[in-house]
mmCIF file of C-alpha atoms and ligand atoms in Angstrom:
data_model
loop_
_atom_site.group_PDB
_atom_site.id
_atom_site.type_symbol
_atom_site.label_atom_id
_atom_site.label_comp_id
_atom_site.label_asym_id
_atom_site.label_seq_id
_atom_site.Cartn_x
_atom_site.Cartn_y
_atom_site.Cartn_z
ATOM 1 C CA MET F 1 -80.756 144.877 84.860
ATOM 2 C CA GLU F 2 -79.672 143.029 88.121
ATOM 3 C CA LYS F 3 -76.354 144.185 88.862
ATOM 4 C CA GLU F 4 -73.381 143.180 90.931
ATOM 5 C CA ASN F 5 -71.198 145.795 92.059
ATOM 6 C CA TYR F 6 -67.598 145.836 92.103
ATOM 7 C CA LEU F 7 -64.791 149.028 93.505
ATOM 8 C CA GLY F 8 -67.640 151.799 92.924
ATOM 9 C CA VAL F 9 -68.894 149.825 89.185
ATOM 10 C CA ASP F 10 -71.529 148.478 88.328
ATOM 11 C CA VAL F 11 -71.500 145.187 86.176
ATOM 12 C CA CYS F 12 -74.749 143.410 84.839
ATOM 13 C CA LYS F 13 -75.714 139.291 86.247
ATOM 14 C CA THR F 14 -77.367 138.597 82.847
ATOM 15 C CA ASP F 15 -75.515 136.616 80.041
ATOM 16 C CA MET F 16 -75.343 136.943 76.806
ATOM 17 C CA GLU F 17 -79.620 135.748 76.103
ATOM 18 C CA GLY F 18 -80.549 138.193 78.804
ATOM 19 C CA VAL F 19 -78.511 141.203 77.432
ATOM 20 C CA LEU F 20 -79.916 140.374 73.721
ATOM 21 C CA ASP F 21 -83.063 140.196 75.577
ATOM 22 C CA GLU F 22 -82.304 143.814 76.973
ATOM 23 C CA ILE F 23 -81.336 144.796 73.708
ATOM 24 C CA ASP F 24 -85.191 143.932 71.803
ATOM 25 C CA GLU F 25 -86.527 145.486 74.466
ATOM 26 C CA ILE F 26 -84.949 149.279 74.522
ATOM 27 C CA VAL F 27 -85.060 149.024 70.367
ATOM 28 C CA ARG F 28 -88.914 148.296 70.740
ATOM 29 C CA GLU F 29 -89.203 151.029 73.508
ATOM 30 C CA ARG F 30 -86.765 153.524 71.772
ATOM 31 C CA ARG F 31 -84.661 154.470 74.833
ATOM 32 C CA PRO F 32 -81.587 155.633 74.193
ATOM 33 C CA SER F 33 -79.001 153.683 76.282
ATOM 34 C CA PHE F 34 -75.503 152.543 76.191
ATOM 35 C CA ILE F 35 -73.476 149.266 77.108
ATOM 36 C CA VAL F 36 -70.410 149.484 78.111
ATOM 37 C CA ALA F 37 -67.511 146.525 78.443
ATOM 38 C CA ILE F 38 -66.004 146.139 82.144
ATOM 39 C CA ASN F 39 -62.739 144.824 82.662
ATOM 40 C CA PRO F 40 -60.578 145.034 85.604
ATOM 41 C CA GLU F 41 -58.765 147.725 84.815
ATOM 42 C CA LYS F 42 -61.083 150.507 83.929
ATOM 43 C CA ILE F 43 -62.478 149.488 87.707
ATOM 44 C CA MET F 44 -59.277 150.290 88.896
ATOM 45 C CA LYS F 45 -59.156 153.782 87.078
ATOM 46 C CA ALA F 46 -62.909 154.265 87.951
ATOM 47 C CA ILE F 47 -61.705 153.743 91.211
ATOM 48 C CA LYS F 48 -59.391 157.156 90.964
ATOM 49 C CA ASP F 49 -61.392 158.998 88.714
ATOM 50 C CA GLU F 50 -65.334 159.924 89.694
ATOM 51 C CA LYS F 51 -66.077 161.067 86.573
ATOM 52 C CA LEU F 52 -65.452 157.643 84.499
ATOM 53 C CA LYS F 53 -67.076 156.024 87.794
ATOM 54 C CA ASN F 54 -70.773 157.429 87.224
ATOM 55 C CA LEU F 55 -70.084 157.070 83.238
ATOM 56 C CA LEU F 56 -69.471 153.767 83.213
ATOM 57 C CA ASN F 57 -72.349 152.875 86.228
ATOM 58 C CA SER F 58 -74.745 155.605 83.422
ATOM 59 C CA ALA F 59 -74.547 152.873 80.845
ATOM 60 C CA ALA F 60 -78.083 150.338 80.898
ATOM 61 C CA ILE F 61 -75.596 147.884 80.512
ATOM 62 C CA GLN F 62 -72.110 146.922 81.701
ATOM 63 C CA ILE F 63 -70.687 143.706 80.398
ATOM 64 C CA ALA F 64 -68.424 141.451 82.535
ATOM 65 C CA ASP F 65 -65.972 141.820 79.038
ATOM 66 C CA GLY F 66 -62.838 141.005 81.402
ATOM 67 C CA VAL F 67 -62.372 137.662 83.009
ATOM 68 C CA GLY F 68 -60.956 139.348 86.111
ATOM 69 C CA VAL F 69 -64.923 140.685 86.579
ATOM 70 C CA VAL F 70 -66.078 136.590 86.828
ATOM 71 C CA ILE F 71 -63.169 135.967 89.121
ATOM 72 C CA ALA F 72 -63.838 138.957 91.043
ATOM 73 C CA SER F 73 -67.195 137.580 91.335
ATOM 74 C CA LYS F 74 -66.572 134.374 92.383
ATOM 75 C CA LEU F 75 -64.109 135.725 95.376
ATOM 76 C CA LYS F 76 -67.154 138.026 96.307
ATOM 77 C CA GLY F 77 -70.039 135.353 96.035
ATOM 78 C CA GLY F 78 -70.976 136.745 93.318
ATOM 79 C CA LYS F 79 -73.547 134.972 90.214
ATOM 80 C CA ILE F 80 -71.832 135.918 87.140
ATOM 81 C CA LYS F 81 -70.751 132.637 85.833
ATOM 82 C CA SER F 82 -69.356 133.952 82.393
ATOM 83 C CA ARG F 83 -67.561 136.750 80.427
ATOM 84 C CA VAL F 84 -69.897 138.925 77.736
ATOM 85 C CA THR F 85 -67.166 139.755 75.777
ATOM 86 C CA GLY F 86 -67.736 142.691 73.814
ATOM 87 C CA ILE F 87 -66.900 141.458 70.521
ATOM 88 C CA ASP F 88 -68.940 138.518 71.166
ATOM 89 C CA LEU F 89 -71.898 140.925 72.020
ATOM 90 C CA MET F 90 -71.057 143.039 68.840
ATOM 91 C CA GLN F 91 -71.370 139.901 66.546
ATOM 92 C CA ASN F 92 -74.445 138.856 68.589
ATOM 93 C CA ILE F 93 -76.090 142.310 68.045
ATOM 94 C CA CYS F 94 -75.488 141.807 64.184
ATOM 95 C CA LYS F 95 -76.839 138.570 64.639
ATOM 96 C CA ARG F 96 -79.694 139.848 66.095
ATOM 97 C CA SER F 97 -80.018 142.809 64.042
ATOM 98 C CA ALA F 98 -80.554 140.576 60.612
ATOM 99 C CA GLU F 99 -83.406 139.014 62.268
ATOM 100 C CA LYS F 100 -85.321 141.530 63.277
ATOM 101 C CA GLY F 101 -84.201 144.198 59.893
ATOM 102 C CA TYR F 102 -82.457 146.594 63.131
ATOM 103 C CA ARG F 103 -80.440 149.379 61.433
ATOM 104 C CA VAL F 104 -77.164 149.499 62.143
ATOM 105 C CA PHE F 105 -73.708 151.872 62.171
ATOM 106 C CA LEU F 106 -70.621 150.925 62.460
ATOM 107 C CA LEU F 107 -68.481 154.330 63.625
ATOM 108 C CA GLY F 108 -64.941 154.441 64.344
ATOM 109 C CA ALA F 109 -60.966 152.463 63.818
ATOM 110 C CA LYS F 110 -58.581 153.767 61.148
ATOM 111 C CA PRO F 111 -60.055 154.700 57.113
ATOM 112 C CA GLY F 112 -60.297 151.517 55.615
ATOM 113 C CA VAL F 113 -61.141 149.352 58.341
ATOM 114 C CA ALA F 114 -65.278 149.551 59.590
ATOM 115 C CA GLU F 115 -65.461 149.626 55.609
ATOM 116 C CA ARG F 116 -63.818 146.031 55.468
ATOM 117 C CA ALA F 117 -65.516 144.630 59.260
ATOM 118 C CA ALA F 118 -69.178 145.995 57.442
ATOM 119 C CA GLU F 119 -68.219 143.406 53.940
ATOM 120 C CA ILE F 120 -67.323 140.605 56.874
ATOM 121 C CA LEU F 121 -70.565 141.102 58.603
ATOM 122 C CA ARG F 122 -72.871 141.606 55.832
ATOM 123 C CA GLU F 123 -70.922 137.397 54.567
ATOM 124 C CA ARG F 124 -71.697 136.521 57.906
ATOM 125 C CA TYR F 125 -75.069 137.876 59.263
ATOM 126 C CA LYS F 126 -77.283 138.142 55.436
ATOM 127 C CA GLY F 127 -79.646 140.367 55.334
ATOM 128 C CA ILE F 128 -78.106 142.538 57.493
ATOM 129 C CA ASN F 129 -78.763 146.629 58.042
ATOM 130 C CA ILE F 130 -74.848 148.551 57.693
ATOM 131 C CA VAL F 131 -76.548 151.783 56.925
ATOM 132 C CA GLY F 132 -73.592 154.719 58.126
ATOM 133 C CA ILE F 133 -70.097 153.566 58.191
ATOM 134 C CA ARG F 134 -67.627 156.856 58.976
ATOM 135 C CA ASP F 135 -64.311 156.335 60.774
ATOM 136 C CA GLY F 136 -62.980 157.527 64.470
ATOM 137 C CA TYR F 137 -60.274 160.350 62.643
ATOM 138 C CA PHE F 138 -63.434 162.514 62.103
ATOM 139 C CA LYS F 139 -62.369 166.765 62.163
ATOM 140 C CA ASP F 140 -66.019 167.744 62.385
ATOM 141 C CA GLU F 141 -67.685 166.100 64.843
ATOM 142 C CA ASN F 142 -71.429 168.471 64.348
ATOM 143 C CA GLU F 143 -71.137 166.930 60.534
ATOM 144 C CA LEU F 144 -70.654 163.219 61.068
ATOM 145 C CA LEU F 145 -73.794 163.986 64.124
ATOM 146 C CA GLY F 146 -75.711 165.594 61.652
ATOM 147 C CA TYR F 147 -74.686 162.057 59.159
ATOM 148 C CA ILE F 148 -75.295 159.729 61.301
ATOM 149 C CA GLU F 149 -78.885 161.693 62.467
ATOM 150 C CA ASP F 150 -79.972 161.039 58.500
ATOM 151 C CA LYS F 151 -79.256 157.543 58.861
ATOM 152 C CA ASN F 152 -80.853 157.338 61.806
ATOM 153 C CA PRO F 153 -79.819 153.742 62.647
ATOM 154 C CA ASP F 154 -81.032 151.756 66.107
ATOM 155 C CA VAL F 155 -77.953 150.412 66.895
ATOM 156 C CA MET F 156 -74.506 151.821 66.680
ATOM 157 C CA PHE F 157 -71.159 150.402 67.462
ATOM 158 C CA VAL F 158 -68.174 153.206 68.048
ATOM 159 C CA ALA F 159 -64.664 151.804 67.983
ATOM 160 C CA MET F 160 -62.475 154.403 68.694
ATOM 161 C CA GLY F 161 -61.126 153.197 72.281
ATOM 162 C CA SER F 162 -61.966 153.853 75.935
ATOM 163 C CA PRO F 163 -62.820 156.165 77.160
ATOM 164 C CA ALA F 164 -62.608 158.063 74.299
ATOM 165 C CA GLN F 165 -66.067 156.156 72.973
ATOM 166 C CA GLU F 166 -68.132 155.854 75.545
ATOM 167 C CA LEU F 167 -67.851 159.723 75.614
ATOM 168 C CA PHE F 168 -68.073 160.468 72.479
ATOM 169 C CA ILE F 169 -71.558 157.886 72.856
ATOM 170 C CA THR F 170 -72.790 160.054 76.512
ATOM 171 C CA ARG F 171 -71.863 163.524 74.886
ATOM 172 C CA ASN F 172 -74.182 163.200 71.594
ATOM 173 C CA MET F 173 -76.952 160.719 73.166
ATOM 174 C CA ASP F 174 -79.564 163.242 73.693
ATOM 175 C CA ARG F 175 -79.419 164.541 70.088
ATOM 176 C CA LEU F 176 -78.915 161.386 68.316
ATOM 177 C CA LYS F 177 -81.856 159.697 70.649
ATOM 178 C CA ILE F 178 -80.582 155.930 69.007
ATOM 179 C CA PRO F 179 -81.767 153.128 71.334
ATOM 180 C CA VAL F 180 -78.638 151.216 71.355
ATOM 181 C CA SER F 181 -74.872 152.345 71.226
ATOM 182 C CA MET F 182 -72.001 150.567 72.279
ATOM 183 C CA GLY F 183 -67.812 150.909 72.658
ATOM 184 C CA VAL F 184 -66.403 148.034 71.404
ATOM 185 C CA GLY F 185 -62.550 149.335 71.303
ATOM 186 C CA GLY F 186 -60.755 146.790 68.920
ATOM 187 C CA SER F 187 -63.592 145.259 67.463
ATOM 188 C CA TYR F 188 -63.491 146.265 64.046
ATOM 189 C CA ASP F 189 -59.829 145.558 64.127
ATOM 190 C CA VAL F 190 -60.736 141.505 65.244
ATOM 191 C CA ILE F 191 -63.320 141.043 62.490
ATOM 192 C CA CYS F 192 -60.719 142.124 60.322
ATOM 193 C CA GLY F 193 -58.234 140.103 61.025
ATOM 194 C CA ASN F 194 -56.057 142.965 61.736
ATOM 195 C CA ILE F 195 -55.542 141.959 66.069
ATOM 196 C CA PRO F 196 -55.742 137.884 65.720
ATOM 197 C CA ARG F 197 -57.710 136.463 68.493
ATOM 198 C CA ALA F 198 -56.712 134.545 71.127
ATOM 199 C CA PRO F 199 -57.592 130.606 69.500
ATOM 200 C CA LYS F 200 -61.242 129.085 71.631
ATOM 201 C CA TRP F 201 -59.182 126.859 74.402
ATOM 202 C CA MET F 202 -57.280 129.806 75.199
ATOM 203 C CA CYS F 203 -60.561 132.090 75.820
ATOM 204 C CA SER F 204 -62.346 128.397 77.635
ATOM 205 C CA MET F 205 -59.573 128.829 79.943
ATOM 206 C CA GLY F 206 -60.003 132.168 80.584
ATOM 207 C CA LEU F 207 -56.311 132.740 78.827
ATOM 208 C CA GLU F 208 -57.354 135.270 76.237
ATOM 209 C CA TRP F 209 -55.267 138.291 78.336
ATOM 210 C CA LEU F 210 -52.023 136.229 77.875
ATOM 211 C CA PHE F 211 -52.613 136.001 74.284
ATOM 212 C CA ARG F 212 -52.733 139.486 74.038
ATOM 213 C CA LEU F 213 -49.877 139.619 76.017
ATOM 214 C CA ILE F 214 -47.584 137.804 73.672
ATOM 215 C CA LYS F 215 -48.948 139.298 70.890
ATOM 216 C CA GLU F 216 -49.006 142.502 72.314
ATOM 217 C CA PRO F 217 -46.515 142.507 75.130
ATOM 218 C CA TRP F 218 -46.872 146.533 75.049
ATOM 219 C CA ARG F 219 -50.505 145.821 76.772
ATOM 220 C CA TYR F 220 -48.169 144.543 80.203
ATOM 221 C CA LYS F 221 -48.493 147.511 81.834
ATOM 222 C CA ARG F 222 -52.073 147.929 81.609
ATOM 223 C CA MET F 223 -52.111 144.184 83.487
ATOM 224 C CA MET F 224 -50.041 145.924 86.295
ATOM 225 C CA VAL F 225 -53.180 146.159 88.069
ATOM 226 C CA LEU F 226 -54.683 143.358 88.054
ATOM 227 C CA PRO F 227 -53.218 141.848 91.527
ATOM 228 C CA LEU F 228 -54.031 144.922 93.303
ATOM 229 C CA PHE F 229 -57.522 144.771 91.529
ATOM 230 C CA PHE F 230 -58.290 141.478 93.700
ATOM 231 C CA VAL F 231 -56.527 142.249 96.651
ATOM 232 C CA LYS F 232 -59.364 145.231 96.532
ATOM 233 C CA VAL F 233 -61.697 143.064 95.466
ATOM 234 C CA LEU F 234 -61.406 140.547 98.329
ATOM 235 C CA PHE F 235 -60.582 143.445 101.273
ATOM 236 C CA ASN F 236 -63.521 145.863 100.272
ATOM 237 C CA LYS F 237 -66.313 145.363 102.800
ATOM 238 C CA ASP F 238 -68.961 146.114 100.518
ATOM 239 C CA LYS F 239 -71.205 143.263 99.712
ATOM 240 C CA SER F 240 -70.745 142.764 95.802
HETATM 241 N N1 UDP I 1 -59.371 154.897 67.340
HETATM 242 C C1 UDP I 1 -60.156 155.823 66.283
HETATM 243 N N2 UDP I 1 -59.882 157.048 67.116
HETATM 244 C C2 UDP I 1 -59.194 157.476 67.387
HETATM 245 C C3 UDP I 1 -58.384 157.033 68.225
HETATM 246 C C4 UDP I 1 -58.574 155.147 68.413
HETATM 247 O O1 UDP I 1 -61.068 155.010 65.731
HETATM 248 O O2 UDP I 1 -59.333 158.966 67.555
HETATM 249 C C5 UDP I 1 -59.544 153.394 67.087
HETATM 250 C C6 UDP I 1 -57.882 152.731 67.054
HETATM 251 O O3 UDP I 1 -58.155 153.196 65.398
HETATM 252 C C7 UDP I 1 -58.399 151.481 67.222
HETATM 253 C C8 UDP I 1 -59.231 151.399 68.469
HETATM 254 O O4 UDP I 1 -59.868 152.971 68.753
HETATM 255 O O5 UDP I 1 -59.456 150.665 66.017
HETATM 256 C C9 UDP I 1 -59.002 151.410 69.484
HETATM 257 O O6 UDP I 1 -58.804 149.825 69.859
HETATM 258 P P1 UDP I 1 -58.042 149.126 71.308
HETATM 259 O O7 UDP I 1 -58.131 147.844 71.165
HETATM 260 O O8 UDP I 1 -57.282 150.270 72.199
HETATM 261 O O9 UDP I 1 -59.383 149.886 72.471
HETATM 262 P P2 UDP I 1 -59.730 149.074 73.513
HETATM 263 O O10 UDP I 1 -60.855 148.230 73.897
HETATM 264 O O11 UDP I 1 -57.984 148.585 74.551
HETATM 265 O O12 UDP I 1 -59.843 150.466 74.445
#
């Protein structure tokens, strides 16, 4: 996949359709891969943490989840025109899975949340084959891995927050051999309505961050990195 690079972190140029086509290809080839959502906050962390940077760059697909990444691309004359958000991609993968018969595993979030999300997904994407569900507060990782192996999924969503979910995926990729794994953060909570999603007009204006800030004001600390991110991108000599 064609990628741009911001402060050392890769981001795919591809739009939603392109990402979904690549996912079909990965499932067809059964090539264990993972998808990671990139936002300025993660990039700023990765600048200070080489291991995290390598982890993000080792993903097959890095989606431009944050509007800040799209703005960075504009600032540097890049080609990323719109966001591919984690929650939208997850739902599109579910739709594709229902159409193609992919086996889907939901891992993560508090007990009961993934089950409710599964019910909603089954309602929305008729025929989706959700083969297993486990919460993200397990004690025995080995037992969990055995359970997942048994279910033999094509796609696994992991909702445990970042970078815990990415670390779980990469740590166990060789053993699980799942074609597509994706860290989805709080997406099950969003699907269940535990965390409200911004109205469409705010999303289309790139203001989802403002909505989240109003709803979860403690996030302001995480957003303080944004101005510095843009300054760094602007003054970084590397071409995107
Ligand atoms: N979570 C989990 N196991 C843990 C810690 C967190 O499953 O040990 C879940 C938590 O219940 C929530 C999600 O991970 O559903 C974290 O969502 P958050 O919005 O913090 O993720 P972000 O995308 O912001 O990293």
